[in-house]
Short mmCIF file of C-alpha atoms in Angstrom, two decimals:
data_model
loop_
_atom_site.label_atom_id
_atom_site.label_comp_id
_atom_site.label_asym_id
_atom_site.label_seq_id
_atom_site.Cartn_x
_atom_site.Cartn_y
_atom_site.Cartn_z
CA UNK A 1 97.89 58.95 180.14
CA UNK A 2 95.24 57.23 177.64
CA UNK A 3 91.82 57.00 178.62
CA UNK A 4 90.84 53.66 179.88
CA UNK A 5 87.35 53.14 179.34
CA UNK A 6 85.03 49.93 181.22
CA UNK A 7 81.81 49.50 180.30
CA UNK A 8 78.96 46.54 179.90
CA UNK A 9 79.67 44.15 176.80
CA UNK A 10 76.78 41.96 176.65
CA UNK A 11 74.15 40.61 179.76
CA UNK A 12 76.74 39.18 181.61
CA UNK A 13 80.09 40.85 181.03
CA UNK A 14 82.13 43.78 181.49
CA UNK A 15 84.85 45.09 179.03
CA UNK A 16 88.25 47.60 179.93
CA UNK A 17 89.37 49.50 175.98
CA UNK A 18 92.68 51.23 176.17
CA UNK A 19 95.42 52.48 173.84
CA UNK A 20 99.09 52.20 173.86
CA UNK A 21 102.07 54.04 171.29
CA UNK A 22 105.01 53.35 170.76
CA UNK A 23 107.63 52.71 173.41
CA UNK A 24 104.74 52.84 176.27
CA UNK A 25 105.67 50.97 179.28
CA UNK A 26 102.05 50.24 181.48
CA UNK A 27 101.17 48.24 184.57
CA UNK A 28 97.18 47.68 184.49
CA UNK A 29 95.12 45.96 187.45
CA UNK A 30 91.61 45.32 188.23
CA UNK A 31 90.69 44.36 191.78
CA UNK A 32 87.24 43.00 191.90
CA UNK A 33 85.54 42.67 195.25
CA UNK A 34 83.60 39.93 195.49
CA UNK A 35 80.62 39.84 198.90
CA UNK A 36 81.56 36.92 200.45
CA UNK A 37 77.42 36.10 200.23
CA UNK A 38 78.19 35.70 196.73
CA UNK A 39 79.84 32.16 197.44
CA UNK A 40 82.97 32.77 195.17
CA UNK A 41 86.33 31.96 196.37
CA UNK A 42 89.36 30.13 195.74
CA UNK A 43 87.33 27.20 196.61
CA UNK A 44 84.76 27.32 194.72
CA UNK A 45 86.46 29.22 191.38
CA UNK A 46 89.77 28.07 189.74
CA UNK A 47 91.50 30.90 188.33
CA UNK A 48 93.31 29.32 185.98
CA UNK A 49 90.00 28.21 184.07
CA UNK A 50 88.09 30.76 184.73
CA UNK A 51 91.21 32.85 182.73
CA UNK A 52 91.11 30.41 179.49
CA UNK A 53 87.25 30.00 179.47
CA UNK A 54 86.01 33.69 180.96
CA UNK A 55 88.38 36.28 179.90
CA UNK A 56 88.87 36.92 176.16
CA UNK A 57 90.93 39.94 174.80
CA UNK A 58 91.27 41.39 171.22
CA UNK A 59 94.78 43.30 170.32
CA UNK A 60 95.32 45.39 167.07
CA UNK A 61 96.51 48.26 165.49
CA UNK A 62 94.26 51.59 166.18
CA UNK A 63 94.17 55.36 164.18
CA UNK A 64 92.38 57.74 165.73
CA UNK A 65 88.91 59.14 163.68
CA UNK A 66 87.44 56.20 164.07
CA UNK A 67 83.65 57.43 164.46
CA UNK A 68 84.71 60.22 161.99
CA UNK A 69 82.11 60.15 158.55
CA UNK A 70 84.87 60.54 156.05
CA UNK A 71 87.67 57.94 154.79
CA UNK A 72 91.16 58.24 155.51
CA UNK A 73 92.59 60.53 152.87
CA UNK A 74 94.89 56.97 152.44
CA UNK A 75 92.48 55.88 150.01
CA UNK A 76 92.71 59.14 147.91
CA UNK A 77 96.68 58.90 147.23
CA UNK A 78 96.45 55.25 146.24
CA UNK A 79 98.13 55.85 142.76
CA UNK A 80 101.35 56.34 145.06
CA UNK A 81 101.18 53.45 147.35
CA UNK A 82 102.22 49.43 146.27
CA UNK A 83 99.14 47.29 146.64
CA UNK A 84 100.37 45.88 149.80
CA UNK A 85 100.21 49.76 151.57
CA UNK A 86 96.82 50.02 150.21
CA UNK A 87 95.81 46.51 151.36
CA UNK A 88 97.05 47.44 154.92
CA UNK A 89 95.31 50.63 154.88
CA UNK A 90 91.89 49.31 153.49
CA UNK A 91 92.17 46.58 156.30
CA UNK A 92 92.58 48.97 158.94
CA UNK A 93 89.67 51.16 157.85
CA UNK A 94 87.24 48.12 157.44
CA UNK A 95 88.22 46.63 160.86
CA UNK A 96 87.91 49.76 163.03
CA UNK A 97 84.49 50.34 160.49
CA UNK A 98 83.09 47.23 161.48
CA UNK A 99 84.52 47.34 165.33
CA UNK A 100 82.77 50.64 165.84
CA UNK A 101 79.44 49.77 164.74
CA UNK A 102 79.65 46.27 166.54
CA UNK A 103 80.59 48.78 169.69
CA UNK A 104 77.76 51.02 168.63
CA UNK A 105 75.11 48.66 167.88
CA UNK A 106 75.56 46.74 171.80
CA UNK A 107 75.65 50.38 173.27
CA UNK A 108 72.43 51.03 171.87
CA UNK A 109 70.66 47.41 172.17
CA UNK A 110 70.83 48.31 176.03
CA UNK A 111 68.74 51.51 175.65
CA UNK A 112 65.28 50.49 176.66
CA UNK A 113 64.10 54.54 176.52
CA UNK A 114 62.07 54.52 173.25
CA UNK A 115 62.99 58.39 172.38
CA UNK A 116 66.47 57.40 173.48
CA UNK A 117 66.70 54.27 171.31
CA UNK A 118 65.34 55.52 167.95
CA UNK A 119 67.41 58.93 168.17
CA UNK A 120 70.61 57.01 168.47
CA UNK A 121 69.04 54.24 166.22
CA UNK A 122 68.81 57.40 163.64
CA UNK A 123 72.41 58.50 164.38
CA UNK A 124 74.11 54.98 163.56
CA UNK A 125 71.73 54.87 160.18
CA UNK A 126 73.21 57.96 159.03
CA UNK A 127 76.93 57.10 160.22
CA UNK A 128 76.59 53.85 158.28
CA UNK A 129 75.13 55.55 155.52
CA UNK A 130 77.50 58.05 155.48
CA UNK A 131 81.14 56.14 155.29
CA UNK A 132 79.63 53.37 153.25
CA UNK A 133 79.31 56.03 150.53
CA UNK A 134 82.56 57.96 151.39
CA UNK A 135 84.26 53.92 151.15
CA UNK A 136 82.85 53.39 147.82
CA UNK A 137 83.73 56.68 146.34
CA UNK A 138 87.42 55.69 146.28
CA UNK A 139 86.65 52.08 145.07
CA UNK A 140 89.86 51.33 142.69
CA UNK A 141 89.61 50.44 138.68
CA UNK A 142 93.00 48.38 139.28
CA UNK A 143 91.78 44.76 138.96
CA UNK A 144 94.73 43.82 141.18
CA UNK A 145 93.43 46.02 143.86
CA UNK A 146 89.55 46.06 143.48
CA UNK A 147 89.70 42.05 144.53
CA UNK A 148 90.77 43.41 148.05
CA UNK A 149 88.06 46.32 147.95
CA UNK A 150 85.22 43.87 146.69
CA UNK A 151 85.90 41.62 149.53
CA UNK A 152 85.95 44.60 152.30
CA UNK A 153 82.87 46.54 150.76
CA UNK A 154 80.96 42.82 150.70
CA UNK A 155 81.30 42.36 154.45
CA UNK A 156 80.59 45.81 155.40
CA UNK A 157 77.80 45.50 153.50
CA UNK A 158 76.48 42.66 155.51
CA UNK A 159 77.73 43.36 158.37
CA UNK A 160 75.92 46.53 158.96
CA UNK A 161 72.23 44.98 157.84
CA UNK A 162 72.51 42.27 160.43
CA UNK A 163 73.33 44.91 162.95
CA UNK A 164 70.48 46.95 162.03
CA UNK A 165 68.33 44.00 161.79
CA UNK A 166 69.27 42.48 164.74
CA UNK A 167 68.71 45.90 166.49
CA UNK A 168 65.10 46.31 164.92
CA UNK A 169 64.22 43.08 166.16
CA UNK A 170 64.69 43.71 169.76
CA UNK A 171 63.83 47.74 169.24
CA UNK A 172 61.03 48.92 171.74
CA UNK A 173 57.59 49.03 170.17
CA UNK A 174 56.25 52.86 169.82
CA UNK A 175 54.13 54.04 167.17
CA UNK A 176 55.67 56.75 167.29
CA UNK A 177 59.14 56.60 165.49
CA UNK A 178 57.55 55.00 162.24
CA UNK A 179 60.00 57.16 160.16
CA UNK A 180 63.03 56.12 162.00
CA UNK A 181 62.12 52.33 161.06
CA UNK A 182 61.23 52.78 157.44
CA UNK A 183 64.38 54.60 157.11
CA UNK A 184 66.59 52.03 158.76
CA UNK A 185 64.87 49.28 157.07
CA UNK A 186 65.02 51.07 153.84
CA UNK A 187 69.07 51.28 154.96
CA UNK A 188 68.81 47.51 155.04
CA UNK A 189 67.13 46.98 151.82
CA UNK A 190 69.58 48.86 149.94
CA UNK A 191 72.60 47.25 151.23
CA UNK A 192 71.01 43.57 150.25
CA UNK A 193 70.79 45.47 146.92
CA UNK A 194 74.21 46.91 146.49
CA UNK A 195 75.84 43.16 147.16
CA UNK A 196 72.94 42.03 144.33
CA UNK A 197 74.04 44.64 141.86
CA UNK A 198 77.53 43.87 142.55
CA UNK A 199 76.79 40.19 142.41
CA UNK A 200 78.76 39.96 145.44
CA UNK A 201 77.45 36.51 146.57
CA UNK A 202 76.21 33.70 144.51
CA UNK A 203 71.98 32.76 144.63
CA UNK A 204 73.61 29.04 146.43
CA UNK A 205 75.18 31.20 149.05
CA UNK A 206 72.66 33.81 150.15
CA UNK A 207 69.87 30.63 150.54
CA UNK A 208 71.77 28.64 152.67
CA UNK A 209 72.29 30.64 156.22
CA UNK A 210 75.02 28.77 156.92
CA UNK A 211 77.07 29.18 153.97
CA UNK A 212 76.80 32.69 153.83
CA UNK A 213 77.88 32.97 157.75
CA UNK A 214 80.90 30.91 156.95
CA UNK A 215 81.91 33.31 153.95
CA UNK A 216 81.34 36.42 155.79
CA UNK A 217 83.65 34.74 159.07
CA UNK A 218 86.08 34.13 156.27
CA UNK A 219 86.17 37.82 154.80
CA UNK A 220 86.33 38.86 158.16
CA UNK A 221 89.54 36.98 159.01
CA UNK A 222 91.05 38.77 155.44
CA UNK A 223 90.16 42.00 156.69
CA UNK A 224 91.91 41.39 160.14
CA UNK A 225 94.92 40.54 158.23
CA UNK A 226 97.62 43.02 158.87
CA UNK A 227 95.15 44.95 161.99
CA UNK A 228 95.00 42.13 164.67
CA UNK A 229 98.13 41.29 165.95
CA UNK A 230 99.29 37.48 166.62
CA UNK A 231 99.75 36.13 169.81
CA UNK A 232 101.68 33.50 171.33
CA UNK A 233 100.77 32.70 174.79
CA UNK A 234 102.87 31.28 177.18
CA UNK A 235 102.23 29.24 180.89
CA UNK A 236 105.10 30.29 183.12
CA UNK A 237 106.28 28.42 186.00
CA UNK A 238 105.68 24.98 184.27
CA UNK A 239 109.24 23.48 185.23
CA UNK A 240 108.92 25.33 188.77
CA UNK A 241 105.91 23.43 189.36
CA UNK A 242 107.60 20.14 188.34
CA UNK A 243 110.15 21.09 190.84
CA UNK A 244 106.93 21.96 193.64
CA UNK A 245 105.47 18.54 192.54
CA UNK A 246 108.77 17.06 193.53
CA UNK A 247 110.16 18.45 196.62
CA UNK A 248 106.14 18.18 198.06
CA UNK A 249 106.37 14.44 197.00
CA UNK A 250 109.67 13.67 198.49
CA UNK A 251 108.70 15.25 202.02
CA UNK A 252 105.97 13.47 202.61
CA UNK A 253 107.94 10.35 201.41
CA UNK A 254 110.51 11.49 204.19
CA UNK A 255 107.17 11.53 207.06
CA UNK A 256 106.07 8.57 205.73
CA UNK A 257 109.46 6.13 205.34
CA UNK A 258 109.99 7.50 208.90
CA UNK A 259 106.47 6.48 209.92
CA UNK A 260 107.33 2.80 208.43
CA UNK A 261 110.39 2.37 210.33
CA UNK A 262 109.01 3.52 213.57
CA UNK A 263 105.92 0.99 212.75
CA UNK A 264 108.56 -1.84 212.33
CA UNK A 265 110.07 -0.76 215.27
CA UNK A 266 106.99 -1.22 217.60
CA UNK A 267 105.43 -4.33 215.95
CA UNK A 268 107.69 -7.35 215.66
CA UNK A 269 107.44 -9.48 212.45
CA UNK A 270 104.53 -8.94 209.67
CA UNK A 271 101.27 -8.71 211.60
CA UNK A 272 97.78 -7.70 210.97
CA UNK A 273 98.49 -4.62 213.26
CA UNK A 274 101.25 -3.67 210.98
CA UNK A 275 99.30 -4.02 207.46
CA UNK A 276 96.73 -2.21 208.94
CA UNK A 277 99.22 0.43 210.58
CA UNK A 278 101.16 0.57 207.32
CA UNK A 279 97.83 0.97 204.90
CA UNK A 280 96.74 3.78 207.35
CA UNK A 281 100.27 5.59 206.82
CA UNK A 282 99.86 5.28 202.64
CA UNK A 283 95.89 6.46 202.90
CA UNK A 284 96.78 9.90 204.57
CA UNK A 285 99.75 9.79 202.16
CA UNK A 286 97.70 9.77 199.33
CA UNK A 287 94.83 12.41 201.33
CA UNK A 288 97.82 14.79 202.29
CA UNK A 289 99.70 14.56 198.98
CA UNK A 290 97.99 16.45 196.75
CA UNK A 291 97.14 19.54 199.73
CA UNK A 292 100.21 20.10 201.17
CA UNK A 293 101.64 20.33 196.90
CA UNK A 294 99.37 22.68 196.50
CA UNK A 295 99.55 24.48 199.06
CA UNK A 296 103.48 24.78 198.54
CA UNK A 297 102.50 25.82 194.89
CA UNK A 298 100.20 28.55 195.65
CA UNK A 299 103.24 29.83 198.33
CA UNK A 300 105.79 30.34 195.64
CA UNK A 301 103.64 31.56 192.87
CA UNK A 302 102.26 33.82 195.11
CA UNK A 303 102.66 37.47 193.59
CA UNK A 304 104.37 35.85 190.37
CA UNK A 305 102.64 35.96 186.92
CA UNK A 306 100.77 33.51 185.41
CA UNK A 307 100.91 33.87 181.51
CA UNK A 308 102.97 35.59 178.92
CA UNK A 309 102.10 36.85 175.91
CA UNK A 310 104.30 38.19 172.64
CA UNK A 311 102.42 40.32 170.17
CA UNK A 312 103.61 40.28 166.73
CA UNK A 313 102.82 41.92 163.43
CA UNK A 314 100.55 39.44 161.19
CA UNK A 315 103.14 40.47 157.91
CA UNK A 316 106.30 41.15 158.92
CA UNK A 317 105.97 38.65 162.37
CA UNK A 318 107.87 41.39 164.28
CA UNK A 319 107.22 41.74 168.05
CA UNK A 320 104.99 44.24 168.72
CA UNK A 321 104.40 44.19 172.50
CA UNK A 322 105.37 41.78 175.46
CA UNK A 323 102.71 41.11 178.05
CA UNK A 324 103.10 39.44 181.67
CA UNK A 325 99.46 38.42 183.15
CA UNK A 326 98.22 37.60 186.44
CA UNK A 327 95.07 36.33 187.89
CA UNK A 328 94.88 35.14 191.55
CA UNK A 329 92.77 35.68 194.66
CA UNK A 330 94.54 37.42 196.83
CA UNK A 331 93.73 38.64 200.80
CA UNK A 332 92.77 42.25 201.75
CA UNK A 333 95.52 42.70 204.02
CA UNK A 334 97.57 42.18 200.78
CA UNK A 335 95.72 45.23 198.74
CA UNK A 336 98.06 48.27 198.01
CA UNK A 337 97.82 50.48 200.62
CA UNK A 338 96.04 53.42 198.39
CA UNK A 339 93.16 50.70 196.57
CA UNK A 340 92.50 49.48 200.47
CA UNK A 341 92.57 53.37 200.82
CA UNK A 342 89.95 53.87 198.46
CA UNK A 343 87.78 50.75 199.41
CA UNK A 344 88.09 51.73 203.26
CA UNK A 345 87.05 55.17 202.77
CA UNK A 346 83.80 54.14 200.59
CA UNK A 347 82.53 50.87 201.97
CA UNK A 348 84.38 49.38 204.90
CA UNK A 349 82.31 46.11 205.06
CA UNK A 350 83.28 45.34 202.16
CA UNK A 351 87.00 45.31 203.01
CA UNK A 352 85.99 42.57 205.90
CA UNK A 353 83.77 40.93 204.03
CA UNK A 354 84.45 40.40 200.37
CA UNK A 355 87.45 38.45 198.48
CA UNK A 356 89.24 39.97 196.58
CA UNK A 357 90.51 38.06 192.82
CA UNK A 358 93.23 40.82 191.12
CA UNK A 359 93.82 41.19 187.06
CA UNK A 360 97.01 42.36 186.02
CA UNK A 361 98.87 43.30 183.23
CA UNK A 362 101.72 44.67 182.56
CA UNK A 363 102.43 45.64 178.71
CA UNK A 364 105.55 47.14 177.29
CA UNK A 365 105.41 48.40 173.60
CA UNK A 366 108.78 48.05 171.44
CA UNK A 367 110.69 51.36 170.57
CA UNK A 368 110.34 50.88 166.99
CA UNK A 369 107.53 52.99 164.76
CA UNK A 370 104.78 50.52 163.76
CA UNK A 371 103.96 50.26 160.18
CA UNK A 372 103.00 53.48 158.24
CA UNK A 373 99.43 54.95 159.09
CA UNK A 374 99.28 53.09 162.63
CA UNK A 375 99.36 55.24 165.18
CA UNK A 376 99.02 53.35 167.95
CA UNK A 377 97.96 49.47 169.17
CA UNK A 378 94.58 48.81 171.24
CA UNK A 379 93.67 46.46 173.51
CA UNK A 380 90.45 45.47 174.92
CA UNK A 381 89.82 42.79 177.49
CA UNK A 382 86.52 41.31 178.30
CA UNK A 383 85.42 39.91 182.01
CA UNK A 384 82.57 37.47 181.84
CA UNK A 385 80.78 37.04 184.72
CA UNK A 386 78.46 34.37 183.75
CA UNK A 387 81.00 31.71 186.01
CA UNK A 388 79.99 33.89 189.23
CA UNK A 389 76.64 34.31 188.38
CA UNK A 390 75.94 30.42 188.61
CA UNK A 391 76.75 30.89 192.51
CA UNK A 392 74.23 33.50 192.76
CA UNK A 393 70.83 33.00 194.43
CA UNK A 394 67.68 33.57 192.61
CA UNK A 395 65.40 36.34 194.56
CA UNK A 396 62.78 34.82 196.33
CA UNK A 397 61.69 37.62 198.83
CA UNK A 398 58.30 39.28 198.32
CA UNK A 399 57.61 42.85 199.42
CA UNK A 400 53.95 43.14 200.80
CA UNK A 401 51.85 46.47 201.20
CA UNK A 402 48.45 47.29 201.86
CA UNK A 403 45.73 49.81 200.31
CA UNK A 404 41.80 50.51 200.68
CA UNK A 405 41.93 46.47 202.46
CA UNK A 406 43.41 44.94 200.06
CA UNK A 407 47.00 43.28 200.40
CA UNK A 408 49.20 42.77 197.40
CA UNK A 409 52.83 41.61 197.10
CA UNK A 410 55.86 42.59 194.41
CA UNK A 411 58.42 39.70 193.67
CA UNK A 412 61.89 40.90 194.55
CA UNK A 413 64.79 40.35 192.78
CA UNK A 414 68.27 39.54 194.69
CA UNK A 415 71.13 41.87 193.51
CA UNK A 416 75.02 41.93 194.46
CA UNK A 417 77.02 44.49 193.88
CA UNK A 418 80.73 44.16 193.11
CA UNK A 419 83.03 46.92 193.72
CA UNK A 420 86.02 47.17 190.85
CA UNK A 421 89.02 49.38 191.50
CA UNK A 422 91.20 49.81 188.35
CA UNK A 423 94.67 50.86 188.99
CA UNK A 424 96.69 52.29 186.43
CA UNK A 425 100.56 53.07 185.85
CA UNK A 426 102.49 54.61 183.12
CA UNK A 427 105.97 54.11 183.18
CA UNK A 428 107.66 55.99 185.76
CA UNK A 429 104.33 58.19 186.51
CA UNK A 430 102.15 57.89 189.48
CA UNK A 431 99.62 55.39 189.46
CA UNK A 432 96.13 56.57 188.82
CA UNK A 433 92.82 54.73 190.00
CA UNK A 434 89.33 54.55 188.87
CA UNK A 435 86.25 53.00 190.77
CA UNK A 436 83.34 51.55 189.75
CA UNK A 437 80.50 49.69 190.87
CA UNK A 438 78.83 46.65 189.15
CA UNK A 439 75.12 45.84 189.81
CA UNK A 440 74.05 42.35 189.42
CA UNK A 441 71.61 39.34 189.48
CA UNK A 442 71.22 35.42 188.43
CA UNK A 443 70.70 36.49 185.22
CA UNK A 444 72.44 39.70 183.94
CA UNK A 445 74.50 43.26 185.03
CA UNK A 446 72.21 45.98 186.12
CA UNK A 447 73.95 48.99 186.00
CA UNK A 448 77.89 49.64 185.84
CA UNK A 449 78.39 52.98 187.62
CA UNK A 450 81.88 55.18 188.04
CA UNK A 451 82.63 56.47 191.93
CA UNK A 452 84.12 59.20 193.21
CA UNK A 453 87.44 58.88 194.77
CA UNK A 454 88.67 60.67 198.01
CA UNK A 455 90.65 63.74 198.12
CA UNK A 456 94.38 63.08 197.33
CA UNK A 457 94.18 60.01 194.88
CA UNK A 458 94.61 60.62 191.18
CA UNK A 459 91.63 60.01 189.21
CA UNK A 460 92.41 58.40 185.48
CA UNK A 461 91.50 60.88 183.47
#
């Protein structure tokens, strides 16, 4: 079974990574437990818009050596290749470049460990450093082909000195890791001088921030060309809901027209009794209408998915991967009977008093090989849990304590903590599970740590 990795993205979200070959057949879901003190619910979160405005996911083709500091030996054999093989190739080395120091980069902007920080910051100077000059080694004479190369080394080029940047201007001051900024900044300088040299960019472009964004967004999209894989989404249930909307209309239609004719009955002739008996019946119409559909719609979606999703090559537009999704609040006596296991065992008030909203997804990979050189299609899904934490309460509490007379106070913070169980199933293989728990405030995630499990439930490896 791949690894399945989840881990903090920025402040205020959490991210799942995972790979999938050919022919792989995998049911994912995430059960995040929610304390109840938390005020999130079905009432008070839709999860159909917190799916379209919270959850983003990213889907493209993946070779393994990613953090290795060599190029593909692709780019040595490119004499036997047709321009679009190398294009492909060069794309799929500058994404998963650019990916993994993006990945990097966050990772270490979370160190706040001086020592810590500058001895990774050293490590990602002389990764950078490193494939940059392994890249440009194999840079083609081929006009044809250099266009492609020009256009990958620019944006790598850039790309890495606003990471560094970015990460020197939030680095922890110490006077003691001089070295490690020179050299990083010196890193820095000599990119901005490699995209002079090769005149890259014109003088109109690098002074206006804006314009030079907008290329580098552009150069980006070429590079994805070929890596990230198109997606067409789809809502499912749309004509079953028309139907819901229906059948809920006409019954209360039936209660009502019956509550008419037993009004005519009792009141003779058109009175002010029946207006007013008659306007009553079409106000709790109009109150009931709209509860008792949804209430009917939430019965026979129940357990159904939400969204589909077809992946497809960017070139040859063939389907890649199919995808079912589902995001709904469900009730703990609903949990599968080894996740309540897990969350019994652990933390039983949080089985009474937490709801529970489940992520699924269930992918299935086609049979056929993928195009030559990728191995293998990854998928990573981020959670943002900014939309809970505007429920949250800001800490207010105060801790007091005493010493030689004198009486002081410390501000405390409120935290929640939200228990995530990921569940995990390979085609006809057991299901594995993972548990973690997620530290939080008002105003960003804490700490994301892993749990043990209890004896007799497979751990994803």
């Amino acid at each position: 079974m791949s690894k399945i990795r989840v881990k903090q993205e920025e402040s205020l979200s959490i991210k799942f990574i995972h790979q999938m070959k050919v022919g792989d057949n995998r049911r994912l879901d995430l059960y995040f437990f929610l304390p109840k003190e938390m005020g999130i619910g079905p009432q008070s979160l839709n999860e159909e818009e917190y799916y379209h405005s919270a959850i983003t996911g990213r889907r493209s083709y993946y070779s393994t050596g990613l953090h290795l500091p060599l190029v593909q030996s692709r780019f040595a054999s490119q004499k036997k290749r047709t321009i679009e093989e190398f294009r492909l190739y060069l794309n799929l080395f500058a994404y998963q470049f650019s990916v993994a120091i993006e990945n990097d980069s966050k990772e270490l902007a979370q160190i706040e460990e001086p020592e810590n920080f500058f001895n990774s910051l050293q490590d990602l100077c002389d990764l950078v450093s490193q494939l940059l000059k392994k890249f440009r080694r194999n840079e083609p004479s081929d006009p044809k082909w250099k266009s492609y190369f020009e256009n990958a080394d620019n944006y790598l080029s850039w790309f890495c000195e606003q990471r560094l940047l970015k990460l020197l201007s939030t680095a922890p001051r110490s006077s003691e890791y001089s070295v490690v900024l020179d050299s990083a900044i010196a890193l820095c300088r000599a990119e901005n001088e490699h995209r002079e040299t090769k005149r890259y960019n014109s003088q109109q472009t690098k002074d206006d921030p804006n314009r030079i964004s907008n290329k580098m967004l552009l150069l980006r999209r070429l590079i994805q060309q070929g890596v990230v894989l198109k997606e067409e989404m789809k809502t499912l249930g749309t004509g079953l809901k028309k139907m819901t909307t229906g059948f809920a209309t006409a019954m209360v239609m039936l209660v009502v027209s019956a509550l008419i004719i037993k009004a005519q009955g009792v009141f003779s002739g058109l009175t002010i009794a029946l207006v007013l008996t008659l306007a009553v019946i079409y106000g709790f119409r109009e109150i009931f209408k709209e509860d008792i559909r949804n209430a009917l719609w939430r019965l026979i979606q129940k357990g159904r998915p939400k969204w589909s999703r077809i992946l497809r090559d960017t070139n040859s537009h063939a389907p890649i991967a199919k995808q079912l999704v589902w995001l709904d609040f469900i009730k703990t006596i609903e949990l599968p009977d080894k996740v309540a296991e897990i969350l019994k065992r652990r933390h039983r008030q949080n089985k009474l008093d937490a709801e529970v909203l489940h992520y699924g997804i269930h992918t299935r990979v086609t049979q056929k090989e993928f195009l030559a050189g990728y191995t293998s299609i990854q998928e990573q899904v981020n959670f943002s849990l900014a939309p809970f934490a505007r429920h949250l309460e800001r800490g207010k509490a105060k801790i007091y304590k005493e010493q030689e007379g004198k009486i002081s106070n410390d501000s405390v913070e409120r935290r929640y903590q939200i228990n995530l169980i990921l569940a995990v199933k390979d085609g006809k293989d057991a299901v594995q599970y993972a548990r973690y728990k997620i530290t939080m405030n008002r105003s960003t995630i804490i700490d994301i740590s892993q749990s043990e499990l209890p004896e007799g439930i497979a751990a994803i490896e």
